[in-house]
PDB file of N, CA, C and O in Angstrom:
ATOM      1  N   PRO A   1      95.680 106.602  74.006  1.00 87.00           N
ATOM      2  CA  PRO A   1      96.452 107.052  74.911  1.00 87.00           C
ATOM      3  C   PRO A   1      96.570 106.073  76.199  1.00 87.00           C
ATOM      4  O   PRO A   1      97.321 105.953  76.895  1.00 87.00           O
ATOM      5  N   ALA A   2      95.211 105.693  76.146  1.00 94.00           N
ATOM      6  CA  ALA A   2      94.645 105.158  77.621  1.00 94.00           C
ATOM      7  C   ALA A   2      95.530 103.496  77.358  1.00 94.00           C
ATOM      8  O   ALA A   2      95.922 102.584  78.510  1.00 94.00           O
ATOM      9  N   ILE A   3      95.688 102.769  76.752  1.00 95.00           N
ATOM     10  CA  ILE A   3      96.385 101.593  76.198  1.00 95.00           C
ATOM     11  C   ILE A   3      97.761 101.731  76.383  1.00 95.00           C
ATOM     12  O   ILE A   3      98.155 100.835  77.327  1.00 95.00           O
ATOM     13  N   TRP A   4      98.583 102.973  76.919  1.00 96.00           N
ATOM     14  CA  TRP A   4      99.768 102.853  77.354  1.00 96.00           C
ATOM     15  C   TRP A   4      99.581 102.706  79.064  1.00 96.00           C
ATOM     16  O   TRP A   4     100.360 101.816  79.281  1.00 96.00           O
ATOM     17  N   PHE A   5      98.778 103.131  79.801  1.00 97.00           N
ATOM     18  CA  PHE A   5      98.429 102.743  81.050  1.00 97.00           C
ATOM     19  C   PHE A   5      97.382 101.384  81.092  1.00 97.00           C
ATOM     20  O   PHE A   5      98.036 100.428  82.307  1.00 97.00           O
ATOM     21  N   ASP A   6      97.125 101.155  80.424  1.00 96.00           N
ATOM     22  CA  ASP A   6      96.397  99.612  80.204  1.00 96.00           C
ATOM     23  C   ASP A   6      97.014  98.589  80.248  1.00 96.00           C
ATOM     24  O   ASP A   6      97.598  97.534  81.455  1.00 96.00           O
ATOM     25  N   VAL A   7      98.575  99.068  79.791  1.00 97.00           N
ATOM     26  CA  VAL A   7      99.687  97.912  79.389  1.00 97.00           C
ATOM     27  C   VAL A   7     100.030  98.144  80.625  1.00 97.00           C
ATOM     28  O   VAL A   7     100.565  96.843  81.131  1.00 97.00           O
ATOM     29  N   VAL A   8     100.987  99.552  81.451  1.00 97.00           N
ATOM     30  CA  VAL A   8     101.163  99.295  82.283  1.00 97.00           C
ATOM     31  C   VAL A   8     101.061  98.444  83.701  1.00 97.00           C
ATOM     32  O   VAL A   8     101.382  98.088  84.178  1.00 97.00           O
ATOM     33  N   HIS A   9      99.679  98.618  83.520  1.00 97.00           N
ATOM     34  CA  HIS A   9      98.877  98.079  84.993  1.00 97.00           C
ATOM     35  C   HIS A   9      98.864  96.729  84.577  1.00 97.00           C
ATOM     36  O   HIS A   9      99.125  95.388  85.028  1.00 97.00           O
ATOM     37  N   GLN A  10      98.767  95.962  83.680  1.00 97.00           N
ATOM     38  CA  GLN A  10      98.482  94.547  83.195  1.00 97.00           C
ATOM     39  C   GLN A  10      99.942  94.004  82.989  1.00 97.00           C
ATOM     40  O   GLN A  10     100.112  92.672  83.600  1.00 97.00           O
ATOM     41  N   VAL A  11     100.982  94.698  82.949  1.00 98.00           N
ATOM     42  CA  VAL A  11     102.570  93.731  83.159  1.00 98.00           C
ATOM     43  C   VAL A  11     103.129  93.877  84.372  1.00 98.00           C
ATOM     44  O   VAL A  11     104.318  93.964  84.062  1.00 98.00           O
ATOM     45  N   ARG A  12     102.475  95.052  84.624  1.00 98.00           N
ATOM     46  CA  ARG A  12     103.143  95.639  85.644  1.00 98.00           C
ATOM     47  C   ARG A  12     104.882  95.803  85.604  1.00 98.00           C
ATOM     48  O   ARG A  12     105.614  95.942  86.446  1.00 98.00           O
ATOM     49  N   ALA A  13     104.790  97.011  84.812  1.00 97.00           N
ATOM     50  CA  ALA A  13     105.844  97.386  84.180  1.00 97.00           C
ATOM     51  C   ALA A  13     106.200  98.824  85.715  1.00 97.00           C
ATOM     52  O   ALA A  13     105.676  99.065  86.251  1.00 97.00           O
ATOM     53  N   THR A  14     107.907  98.789  85.251  1.00 97.00           N
ATOM     54  CA  THR A  14     108.523  99.259  86.440  1.00 97.00           C
ATOM     55  C   THR A  14     109.195 100.711  85.963  1.00 97.00           C
ATOM     56  O   THR A  14     109.454 101.696  86.619  1.00 97.00           O
ATOM     57  N   HIS A  15     109.271 100.666  84.324  1.00 97.00           N
ATOM     58  CA  HIS A  15     110.157 101.847  83.960  1.00 97.00           C
ATOM     59  C   HIS A  15     108.803 102.440  82.752  1.00 97.00           C
ATOM     60  O   HIS A  15     108.475 101.178  81.744  1.00 97.00           O
ATOM     61  N   THR A  16     108.800 103.432  82.678  1.00 95.00           N
ATOM     62  CA  THR A  16     108.266 104.072  81.133  1.00 95.00           C
ATOM     63  C   THR A  16     108.711 105.819  80.856  1.00 95.00           C
ATOM     64  O   THR A  16     108.808 106.346  81.727  1.00 95.00           O
ATOM     65  N   CYS A  17     108.523 105.899  79.439  1.00 93.00           N
ATOM     66  CA  CYS A  17     108.829 107.328  79.166  1.00 93.00           C
ATOM     67  C   CYS A  17     108.076 107.827  77.915  1.00 93.00           C
ATOM     68  O   CYS A  17     107.821 107.089  77.026  1.00 93.00           O
ATOM     69  N   ALA A  18     108.260 109.284  78.100  1.00 94.00           N
ATOM     70  CA  ALA A  18     107.353 109.497  76.745  1.00 94.00           C
ATOM     71  C   ALA A  18     107.911 111.035  77.276  1.00 94.00           C
ATOM     72  O   ALA A  18     107.936 112.024  77.967  1.00 94.00           O
ATOM     73  N   PRO A  19     107.190 111.935  75.952  1.00 92.00           N
ATOM     74  CA  PRO A  19     107.569 113.273  75.837  1.00 92.00           C
ATOM     75  C   PRO A  19     106.434 114.231  76.742  1.00 92.00           C
ATOM     76  O   PRO A  19     104.896 113.362  76.997  1.00 92.00           O
ATOM     77  N   ASN A  20     105.982 115.249  76.591  1.00 92.00           N
ATOM     78  CA  ASN A  20     105.318 116.221  77.622  1.00 92.00           C
ATOM     79  C   ASN A  20     104.327 115.758  77.647  1.00 92.00           C
ATOM     80  O   ASN A  20     103.692 115.823  77.425  1.00 92.00           O
ATOM     81  N   PHE A  21     103.849 116.044  75.755  1.00 94.00           N
ATOM     82  CA  PHE A  21     103.008 116.175  75.059  1.00 94.00           C
ATOM     83  C   PHE A  21     101.884 115.093  75.612  1.00 94.00           C
ATOM     84  O   PHE A  21     100.726 115.064  75.858  1.00 94.00           O
ATOM     85  N   ALA A  22     102.460 113.329  75.773  1.00 95.00           N
ATOM     86  CA  ALA A  22     101.518 112.616  76.172  1.00 95.00           C
ATOM     87  C   ALA A  22     101.039 112.754  77.749  1.00 95.00           C
ATOM     88  O   ALA A  22     100.241 112.024  77.723  1.00 95.00           O
ATOM     89  N   TYR A  23     101.716 113.379  78.662  1.00 96.00           N
ATOM     90  CA  TYR A  23     101.773 113.248  79.653  1.00 96.00           C
ATOM     91  C   TYR A  23      99.947 113.999  79.669  1.00 96.00           C
ATOM     92  O   TYR A  23      99.169 114.127  80.293  1.00 96.00           O
ATOM     93  N   ASP A  24     100.191 115.486  78.733  1.00 95.00           N
ATOM     94  CA  ASP A  24      99.175 116.095  78.706  1.00 95.00           C
ATOM     95  C   ASP A  24      97.867 115.679  78.153  1.00 95.00           C
ATOM     96  O   ASP A  24      96.682 115.721  78.364  1.00 95.00           O
ATOM     97  N   LEU A  25      98.238 114.942  76.916  1.00 97.00           N
ATOM     98  CA  LEU A  25      97.098 114.059  76.056  1.00 97.00           C
ATOM     99  C   LEU A  25      96.581 113.110  77.071  1.00 97.00           C
ATOM    100  O   LEU A  25      95.043 113.202  77.011  1.00 97.00           O
ATOM    101  N   ILE A  26      97.099 112.259  77.918  1.00 97.00           N
ATOM    102  CA  ILE A  26      96.666 111.188  78.550  1.00 97.00           C
ATOM    103  C   ILE A  26      95.341 111.811  79.639  1.00 97.00           C
ATOM    104  O   ILE A  26      95.025 110.677  80.681  1.00 97.00           O
ATOM    105  N   VAL A  27      96.173 113.090  80.592  1.00 97.00           N
ATOM    106  CA  VAL A  27      94.832 113.454  81.448  1.00 97.00           C
ATOM    107  C   VAL A  27      93.855 113.801  80.556  1.00 97.00           C
ATOM    108  O   VAL A  27      92.645 113.849  81.076  1.00 97.00           O
ATOM    109  N   ARG A  28      93.737 114.487  79.232  1.00 97.00           N
ATOM    110  CA  ARG A  28      93.022 115.042  78.832  1.00 97.00           C
ATOM    111  C   ARG A  28      91.854 113.472  78.347  1.00 97.00           C
ATOM    112  O   ARG A  28      90.639 114.302  78.135  1.00 97.00           O
ATOM    113  N   LYS A  29      92.318 112.939  78.025  1.00 97.00           N
ATOM    114  CA  LYS A  29      91.406 112.017  76.977  1.00 97.00           C
ATOM    115  C   LYS A  29      91.047 110.678  77.723  1.00 97.00           C
ATOM    116  O   LYS A  29      90.620 109.609  77.176  1.00 97.00           O
ATOM    117  N   THR A  30      91.632 110.851  79.115  1.00 97.00           N
ATOM    118  CA  THR A  30      91.251 109.409  79.971  1.00 97.00           C
ATOM    119  C   THR A  30      90.240 109.953  81.181  1.00 97.00           C
ATOM    120  O   THR A  30      90.108 111.296  81.087  1.00 97.00           O
ATOM    121  N   THR A  31      89.038 109.435  81.806  1.00 96.00           N
ATOM    122  CA  THR A  31      88.444 109.721  82.731  1.00 96.00           C
ATOM    123  C   THR A  31      88.834 109.463  83.947  1.00 96.00           C
ATOM    124  O   THR A  31      90.121 108.623  84.068  1.00 96.00           O
ATOM    125  N   ALA A  32      88.276 109.933  84.879  1.00 96.00           N
ATOM    126  CA  ALA A  32      89.096 109.715  86.483  1.00 96.00           C
ATOM    127  C   ALA A  32      88.313 108.226  87.148  1.00 96.00           C
ATOM    128  O   ALA A  32      88.951 107.425  87.173  1.00 96.00           O
ATOM    129  N   GLU A  33      87.347 107.768  85.978  1.00 96.00           N
ATOM    130  CA  GLU A  33      86.881 106.116  86.720  1.00 96.00           C
ATOM    131  C   GLU A  33      87.799 105.273  85.495  1.00 96.00           C
ATOM    132  O   GLU A  33      88.432 104.295  86.582  1.00 96.00           O
ATOM    133  N   GLN A  34      88.675 105.802  84.456  1.00 96.00           N
ATOM    134  CA  GLN A  34      89.453 104.740  84.170  1.00 96.00           C
ATOM    135  C   GLN A  34      91.012 105.092  84.894  1.00 96.00           C
ATOM    136  O   GLN A  34      91.324 103.738  85.312  1.00 96.00           O
ATOM    137  N   ARG A  35      91.431 106.025  85.244  1.00 97.00           N
ATOM    138  CA  ARG A  35      92.235 106.179  86.109  1.00 97.00           C
ATOM    139  C   ARG A  35      92.463 105.830  87.564  1.00 97.00           C
ATOM    140  O   ARG A  35      93.341 104.825  87.998  1.00 97.00           O
ATOM    141  N   ARG A  36      90.814 105.630  88.086  1.00 97.00           N
ATOM    142  CA  ARG A  36      90.555 104.555  89.210  1.00 97.00           C
ATOM    143  C   ARG A  36      91.144 103.009  89.004  1.00 97.00           C
ATOM    144  O   ARG A  36      91.589 102.437  89.858  1.00 97.00           O
ATOM    145  N   GLN A  37      90.937 102.492  87.923  1.00 97.00           N
ATOM    146  CA  GLN A  37      91.112 101.102  87.796  1.00 97.00           C
ATOM    147  C   GLN A  37      92.281 100.963  87.524  1.00 97.00           C
ATOM    148  O   GLN A  37      92.872  99.803  87.727  1.00 97.00           O
ATOM    149  N   TRP A  38      93.600 101.671  87.461  1.00 97.00           N
ATOM    150  CA  TRP A  38      94.719 101.471  87.006  1.00 97.00           C
ATOM    151  C   TRP A  38      95.691 101.570  88.217  1.00 97.00           C
ATOM    152  O   TRP A  38      95.659 102.229  88.986  1.00 97.00           O
ATOM    153  N   ASP A  39      96.273 100.568  88.591  1.00 97.00           N
ATOM    154  CA  ASP A  39      97.077 100.580  89.801  1.00 97.00           C
ATOM    155  C   ASP A  39      98.359 100.591  89.249  1.00 97.00           C
ATOM    156  O   ASP A  39      99.191  99.650  88.588  1.00 97.00           O
ATOM    157  N   LEU A  40      99.075 101.739  89.303  1.00 97.00           N
ATOM    158  CA  LEU A  40     100.538 102.165  88.559  1.00 97.00           C
ATOM    159  C   LEU A  40     101.469 102.142  89.588  1.00 97.00           C
ATOM    160  O   LEU A  40     102.623 102.784  89.353  1.00 97.00           O
ATOM    161  N   SER A  41     100.808 101.322  90.911  1.00 97.00           N
ATOM    162  CA  SER A  41     102.487 101.754  91.807  1.00 97.00           C
ATOM    163  C   SER A  41     103.572 100.883  91.341  1.00 97.00           C
ATOM    164  O   SER A  41     104.544 100.809  92.635  1.00 97.00           O
ATOM    165  N   CYS A  42     103.348 100.003  90.742  1.00 97.00           N
ATOM    166  CA  CYS A  42     104.420  99.483  90.251  1.00 97.00           C
ATOM    167  C   CYS A  42     105.891 100.402  89.230  1.00 97.00           C
ATOM    168  O   CYS A  42     107.299  99.928  89.309  1.00 97.00           O
ATOM    169  N   LEU A  43     105.498 101.167  89.220  1.00 97.00           N
ATOM    170  CA  LEU A  43     106.226 102.271  87.857  1.00 97.00           C
ATOM    171  C   LEU A  43     107.490 103.026  89.274  1.00 97.00           C
ATOM    172  O   LEU A  43     107.254 103.257  90.226  1.00 97.00           O
ATOM    173  N   GLN A  44     108.439 102.440  88.926  1.00 97.00           N
ATOM    174  CA  GLN A  44     109.544 103.148  89.482  1.00 97.00           C
ATOM    175  C   GLN A  44     110.435 104.070  88.987  1.00 97.00           C
ATOM    176  O   GLN A  44     110.805 104.867  89.827  1.00 97.00           O
ATOM    177  N   VAL A  45     110.248 103.944  87.748  1.00 96.00           N
ATOM    178  CA  VAL A  45     110.069 105.650  86.869  1.00 96.00           C
ATOM    179  C   VAL A  45     109.678 105.617  86.388  1.00 96.00           C
ATOM    180  O   VAL A  45     109.022 105.074  85.181  1.00 96.00           O
ATOM    181  N   LEU A  46     109.129 106.866  85.944  1.00 95.00           N
ATOM    182  CA  LEU A  46     108.434 107.325  85.351  1.00 95.00           C
ATOM    183  C   LEU A  46     108.733 109.041  84.137  1.00 95.00           C
ATOM    184  O   LEU A  46     108.791 109.778  84.838  1.00 95.00           O
ATOM    185  N   MET A  47     109.047 108.880  83.239  1.00 94.00           N
ATOM    186  CA  MET A  47     110.436 109.708  82.638  1.00 94.00           C
ATOM    187  C   MET A  47     109.604 110.773  81.703  1.00 94.00           C
ATOM    188  O   MET A  47     108.816 110.010  80.767  1.00 94.00           O
ATOM    189  N   SER A  48     109.731 112.253  81.902  1.00 92.00           N
ATOM    190  CA  SER A  48     109.581 112.794  80.859  1.00 92.00           C
ATOM    191  C   SER A  48     110.627 113.237  79.969  1.00 92.00           C
ATOM    192  O   SER A  48     111.336 114.054  80.341  1.00 92.00           O
ATOM    193  N   SER A  49     110.411 113.386  78.725  1.00 85.00           N
ATOM    194  CA  SER A  49     111.518 113.398  77.852  1.00 85.00           C
ATOM    195  C   SER A  49     111.274 114.171  76.185  1.00 85.00           C
ATOM    196  O   SER A  49     109.758 113.909  76.341  1.00 85.00           O
ATOM    197  N   ALA A  50     112.593 114.387  75.753  1.00 75.00           N
ATOM    198  CA  ALA A  50     112.399 114.280  74.213  1.00 75.00           C
ATOM    199  C   ALA A  50     111.790 115.794  73.920  1.00 75.00           C
ATOM    200  O   ALA A  50     111.373 116.224  72.591  1.00 75.00           O
ATOM    201  N   GLU A  51     111.330 116.688  74.394  1.00 77.00           N
ATOM    202  CA  GLU A  51     110.845 117.970  74.330  1.00 77.00           C
ATOM    203  C   GLU A  51     110.866 118.623  75.650  1.00 77.00           C
ATOM    204  O   GLU A  51     111.037 117.855  76.699  1.00 77.00           O
ATOM    205  N   PRO A  52     110.512 120.034  75.702  1.00 84.00           N
ATOM    206  CA  PRO A  52     110.222 120.622  76.815  1.00 84.00           C
ATOM    207  C   PRO A  52     109.652 120.355  78.118  1.00 84.00           C
ATOM    208  O   PRO A  52     108.274 119.776  78.005  1.00 84.00           O
ATOM    209  N   ILE A  53     109.917 119.932  79.150  1.00 86.00           N
ATOM    210  CA  ILE A  53     108.948 119.769  80.451  1.00 86.00           C
ATOM    211  C   ILE A  53     108.268 120.750  81.125  1.00 86.00           C
ATOM    212  O   ILE A  53     109.017 121.497  81.549  1.00 86.00           O
ATOM    213  N   ARG A  54     107.526 121.177  80.584  1.00 90.00           N
ATOM    214  CA  ARG A  54     106.495 121.695  81.786  1.00 90.00           C
ATOM    215  C   ARG A  54     105.925 121.445  82.606  1.00 90.00           C
ATOM    216  O   ARG A  54     105.213 120.698  83.252  1.00 90.00           O
ATOM    217  N   VAL A  55     106.303 122.558  83.745  1.00 92.00           N
ATOM    218  CA  VAL A  55     105.769 122.274  85.317  1.00 92.00           C
ATOM    219  C   VAL A  55     104.138 121.671  85.261  1.00 92.00           C
ATOM    220  O   VAL A  55     103.728 121.031  86.399  1.00 92.00           O
ATOM    221  N   PRO A  56     102.770 122.847  84.718  1.00 95.00           N
ATOM    222  CA  PRO A  56     102.077 122.835  84.750  1.00 95.00           C
ATOM    223  C   PRO A  56     101.145 121.532  83.977  1.00 95.00           C
ATOM    224  O   PRO A  56     100.279 120.896  84.772  1.00 95.00           O
ATOM    225  N   THR A  57     102.030 121.139  83.442  1.00 93.00           N
ATOM    226  CA  THR A  57     101.840 119.688  82.395  1.00 93.00           C
ATOM    227  C   THR A  57     102.052 118.546  83.694  1.00 93.00           C
ATOM    228  O   THR A  57     101.210 117.460  84.081  1.00 93.00           O
ATOM    229  N   MET A  58     103.013 118.361  84.740  1.00 93.00           N
ATOM    230  CA  MET A  58     103.740 117.713  85.538  1.00 93.00           C
ATOM    231  C   MET A  58     102.479 117.695  86.482  1.00 93.00           C
ATOM    232  O   MET A  58     101.913 116.632  87.364  1.00 93.00           O
ATOM    233  N   ASP A  59     101.799 118.716  87.066  1.00 95.00           N
ATOM    234  CA  ASP A  59     101.169 119.236  88.254  1.00 95.00           C
ATOM    235  C   ASP A  59      99.817 118.431  87.630  1.00 95.00           C
ATOM    236  O   ASP A  59      99.094 117.705  88.509  1.00 95.00           O
ATOM    237  N   LYS A  60      99.366 118.790  86.610  1.00 97.00           N
ATOM    238  CA  LYS A  60      98.079 118.317  85.990  1.00 97.00           C
ATOM    239  C   LYS A  60      97.989 116.763  85.890  1.00 97.00           C
ATOM    240  O   LYS A  60      97.218 115.904  86.237  1.00 97.00           O
ATOM    241  N   PHE A  61      99.138 116.315  85.770  1.00 96.00           N
ATOM    242  CA  PHE A  61      99.186 114.688  85.426  1.00 96.00           C
ATOM    243  C   PHE A  61      98.996 114.345  87.021  1.00 96.00           C
ATOM    244  O   PHE A  61      98.720 113.137  87.190  1.00 96.00           O
ATOM    245  N   LEU A  62      99.965 114.570  87.525  1.00 95.00           N
ATOM    246  CA  LEU A  62     100.564 113.455  89.126  1.00 95.00           C
ATOM    247  C   LEU A  62      98.932 114.171  89.581  1.00 95.00           C
ATOM    248  O   LEU A  62      98.786 113.314  90.672  1.00 95.00           O
ATOM    249  N   ALA A  63      98.575 114.887  89.814  1.00 96.00           N
ATOM    250  CA  ALA A  63      97.173 115.508  90.237  1.00 96.00           C
ATOM    251  C   ALA A  63      95.812 114.212  90.118  1.00 96.00           C
ATOM    252  O   ALA A  63      95.088 113.484  90.664  1.00 96.00           O
ATOM    253  N   ALA A  64      96.090 113.902  88.826  1.00 97.00           N
ATOM    254  CA  ALA A  64      95.249 113.353  87.943  1.00 97.00           C
ATOM    255  C   ALA A  64      94.994 112.058  87.902  1.00 97.00           C
ATOM    256  O   ALA A  64      93.617 111.153  88.269  1.00 97.00           O
ATOM    257  N   PHE A  65      96.192 111.261  88.488  1.00 96.00           N
ATOM    258  CA  PHE A  65      96.998 110.105  88.148  1.00 96.00           C
ATOM    259  C   PHE A  65      97.292 109.451  89.985  1.00 96.00           C
ATOM    260  O   PHE A  65      97.316 108.663  90.014  1.00 96.00           O
ATOM    261  N   SER A  66      96.506 110.635  90.884  1.00 94.00           N
ATOM    262  CA  SER A  66      97.048 110.305  92.185  1.00 94.00           C
ATOM    263  C   SER A  66      95.939 109.043  92.635  1.00 94.00           C
ATOM    264  O   SER A  66      96.778 108.063  93.391  1.00 94.00           O
ATOM    265  N   VAL A  67      95.102 109.360  91.486  1.00 97.00           N
ATOM    266  CA  VAL A  67      94.041 107.977  92.362  1.00 97.00           C
ATOM    267  C   VAL A  67      94.560 106.545  91.720  1.00 97.00           C
ATOM    268  O   VAL A  67      93.887 105.181  91.980  1.00 97.00           O
ATOM    269  N   SER A  68      95.674 106.487  90.993  1.00 97.00           N
ATOM    270  CA  SER A  68      96.173 105.315  90.060  1.00 97.00           C
ATOM    271  C   SER A  68      97.222 105.164  91.236  1.00 97.00           C
ATOM    272  O   SER A  68      97.793 103.666  90.845  1.00 97.00           O
ATOM    273  N   ARG A  69      97.200 105.082  92.125  1.00 96.00           N
ATOM    274  CA  ARG A  69      98.250 104.800  93.208  1.00 96.00           C
ATOM    275  C   ARG A  69      99.811 105.202  92.731  1.00 96.00           C
ATOM    276  O   ARG A  69     100.819 104.325  92.816  1.00 96.00           O
ATOM    277  N   LEU A  70      99.916 106.435  92.020  1.00 95.00           N
ATOM    278  CA  LEU A  70     101.371 106.676  91.217  1.00 95.00           C
ATOM    279  C   LEU A  70     101.756 107.353  92.204  1.00 95.00           C
ATOM    280  O   LEU A  70     101.734 107.957  92.743  1.00 95.00           O
ATOM    281  N   ARG A  71     103.228 106.913  92.676  1.00 93.00           N
ATOM    282  CA  ARG A  71     104.344 107.887  93.563  1.00 93.00           C
ATOM    283  C   ARG A  71     104.646 108.749  92.971  1.00 93.00           C
ATOM    284  O   ARG A  71     105.464 108.245  91.695  1.00 93.00           O
ATOM    285  N   LEU A  72     104.561 109.914  93.685  1.00 92.00           N
ATOM    286  CA  LEU A  72     105.291 111.245  93.184  1.00 92.00           C
ATOM    287  C   LEU A  72     106.800 110.793  92.848  1.00 92.00           C
ATOM    288  O   LEU A  72     107.017 111.605  92.057  1.00 92.00           O
ATOM    289  N   GLU A  73     107.329 110.465  93.688  1.00 94.00           N
ATOM    290  CA  GLU A  73     109.211 109.983  93.442  1.00 94.00           C
ATOM    291  C   GLU A  73     109.521 109.171  92.456  1.00 94.00           C
ATOM    292  O   GLU A  73     110.691 109.700  92.077  1.00 94.00           O
ATOM    293  N   ALA A  74     108.480 109.063  91.184  1.00 95.00           N
ATOM    294  CA  ALA A  74     108.824 107.997  90.282  1.00 95.00           C
ATOM    295  C   ALA A  74     108.775 108.695  88.935  1.00 95.00           C
ATOM    296  O   ALA A  74     109.539 108.569  87.723  1.00 95.00           O
ATOM    297  N   PHE A  75     108.456 109.742  89.305  1.00 93.00           N
ATOM    298  CA  PHE A  75     108.134 110.877  88.135  1.00 93.00           C
ATOM    299  C   PHE A  75     109.396 111.811  87.958  1.00 93.00           C
ATOM    300  O   PHE A  75     109.820 112.368  88.955  1.00 93.00           O
ATOM    301  N   CYS A  76     109.852 111.593  86.985  1.00 91.00           N
ATOM    302  CA  CYS A  76     110.988 112.374  87.071  1.00 91.00           C
ATOM    303  C   CYS A  76     111.473 112.994  85.189  1.00 91.00           C
ATOM    304  O   CYS A  76     111.488 112.035  84.015  1.00 91.00           O
ATOM    305  N   PRO A  77     112.111 114.293  85.475  1.00 88.00           N
ATOM    306  CA  PRO A  77     112.549 114.581  84.145  1.00 88.00           C
ATOM    307  C   PRO A  77     113.877 114.193  83.438  1.00 88.00           C
ATOM    308  O   PRO A  77     114.750 113.474  84.173  1.00 88.00           O
ATOM    309  N   SER A  78     114.087 113.564  82.454  1.00 86.00           N
ATOM    310  CA  SER A  78     115.290 113.308  81.900  1.00 86.00           C
ATOM    311  C   SER A  78     115.426 113.728  80.322  1.00 86.00           C
ATOM    312  O   SER A  78     114.497 114.630  79.725  1.00 86.00           O
ATOM    313  N   TYR A  79     116.832 114.234  80.163  1.00 76.00           N
ATOM    314  CA  TYR A  79     117.317 115.142  79.014  1.00 76.00           C
ATOM    315  C   TYR A  79     118.077 114.269  77.885  1.00 76.00           C
ATOM    316  O   TYR A  79     118.948 113.343  78.578  1.00 76.00           O
ATOM    317  N   GLY A  80     117.835 114.768  76.669  1.00 65.00           N
ATOM    318  CA  GLY A  80     118.632 114.398  75.634  1.00 65.00           C
ATOM    319  C   GLY A  80     119.463 114.934  75.061  1.00 65.00           C
ATOM    320  O   GLY A  80     119.552 116.258  75.483  1.00 65.00           O
ATOM    321  N   LEU A  81     119.378 114.415  73.783  1.00 58.00           N
ATOM    322  CA  LEU A  81     120.505 116.048  73.119  1.00 58.00           C
ATOM    323  C   LEU A  81     119.805 117.204  72.488  1.00 58.00           C
ATOM    324  O   LEU A  81     120.483 118.564  72.764  1.00 58.00           O
ATOM    325  N   ALA A  82     118.569 116.741  71.918  1.00 61.00           N
ATOM    326  CA  ALA A  82     117.601 118.444  72.052  1.00 61.00           C
ATOM    327  C   ALA A  82     117.769 119.187  73.259  1.00 61.00           C
ATOM    328  O   ALA A  82     117.956 121.067  73.140  1.00 61.00           O
ATOM    329  N   GLU A  83     117.786 118.480  74.500  1.00 54.00           N
ATOM    330  CA  GLU A  83     117.706 119.443  75.535  1.00 54.00           C
ATOM    331  C   GLU A  83     118.880 120.162  76.004  1.00 54.00           C
ATOM    332  O   GLU A  83     119.442 121.139  76.584  1.00 54.00           O
ATOM    333  N   HIS A  84     120.399 119.039  75.169  1.00 55.00           N
ATOM    334  CA  HIS A  84     121.792 119.465  75.515  1.00 55.00           C
ATOM    335  C   HIS A  84     122.270 120.649  75.014  1.00 55.00           C
ATOM    336  O   HIS A  84     122.775 121.550  75.557  1.00 55.00           O
TER     337      HIS A  84
END
């Protein structure tokens, strides 16, 4: 899962999206040192979608990635047909 944010950091991506489980997985599978190396301030939109969005997952992710200069307001839920 670290490749995801390696790429975001390298190409200065402005948007990315993943299901809830991906945010939980990247918190569990990355280290604080890895997170400190990423500058995610470029992200304007960081969506969680495609399955139920869990507040505890969002809270853990945002806390863990605060060292990556991730803006809290970039994180947002999105809904598709499954949620409709």
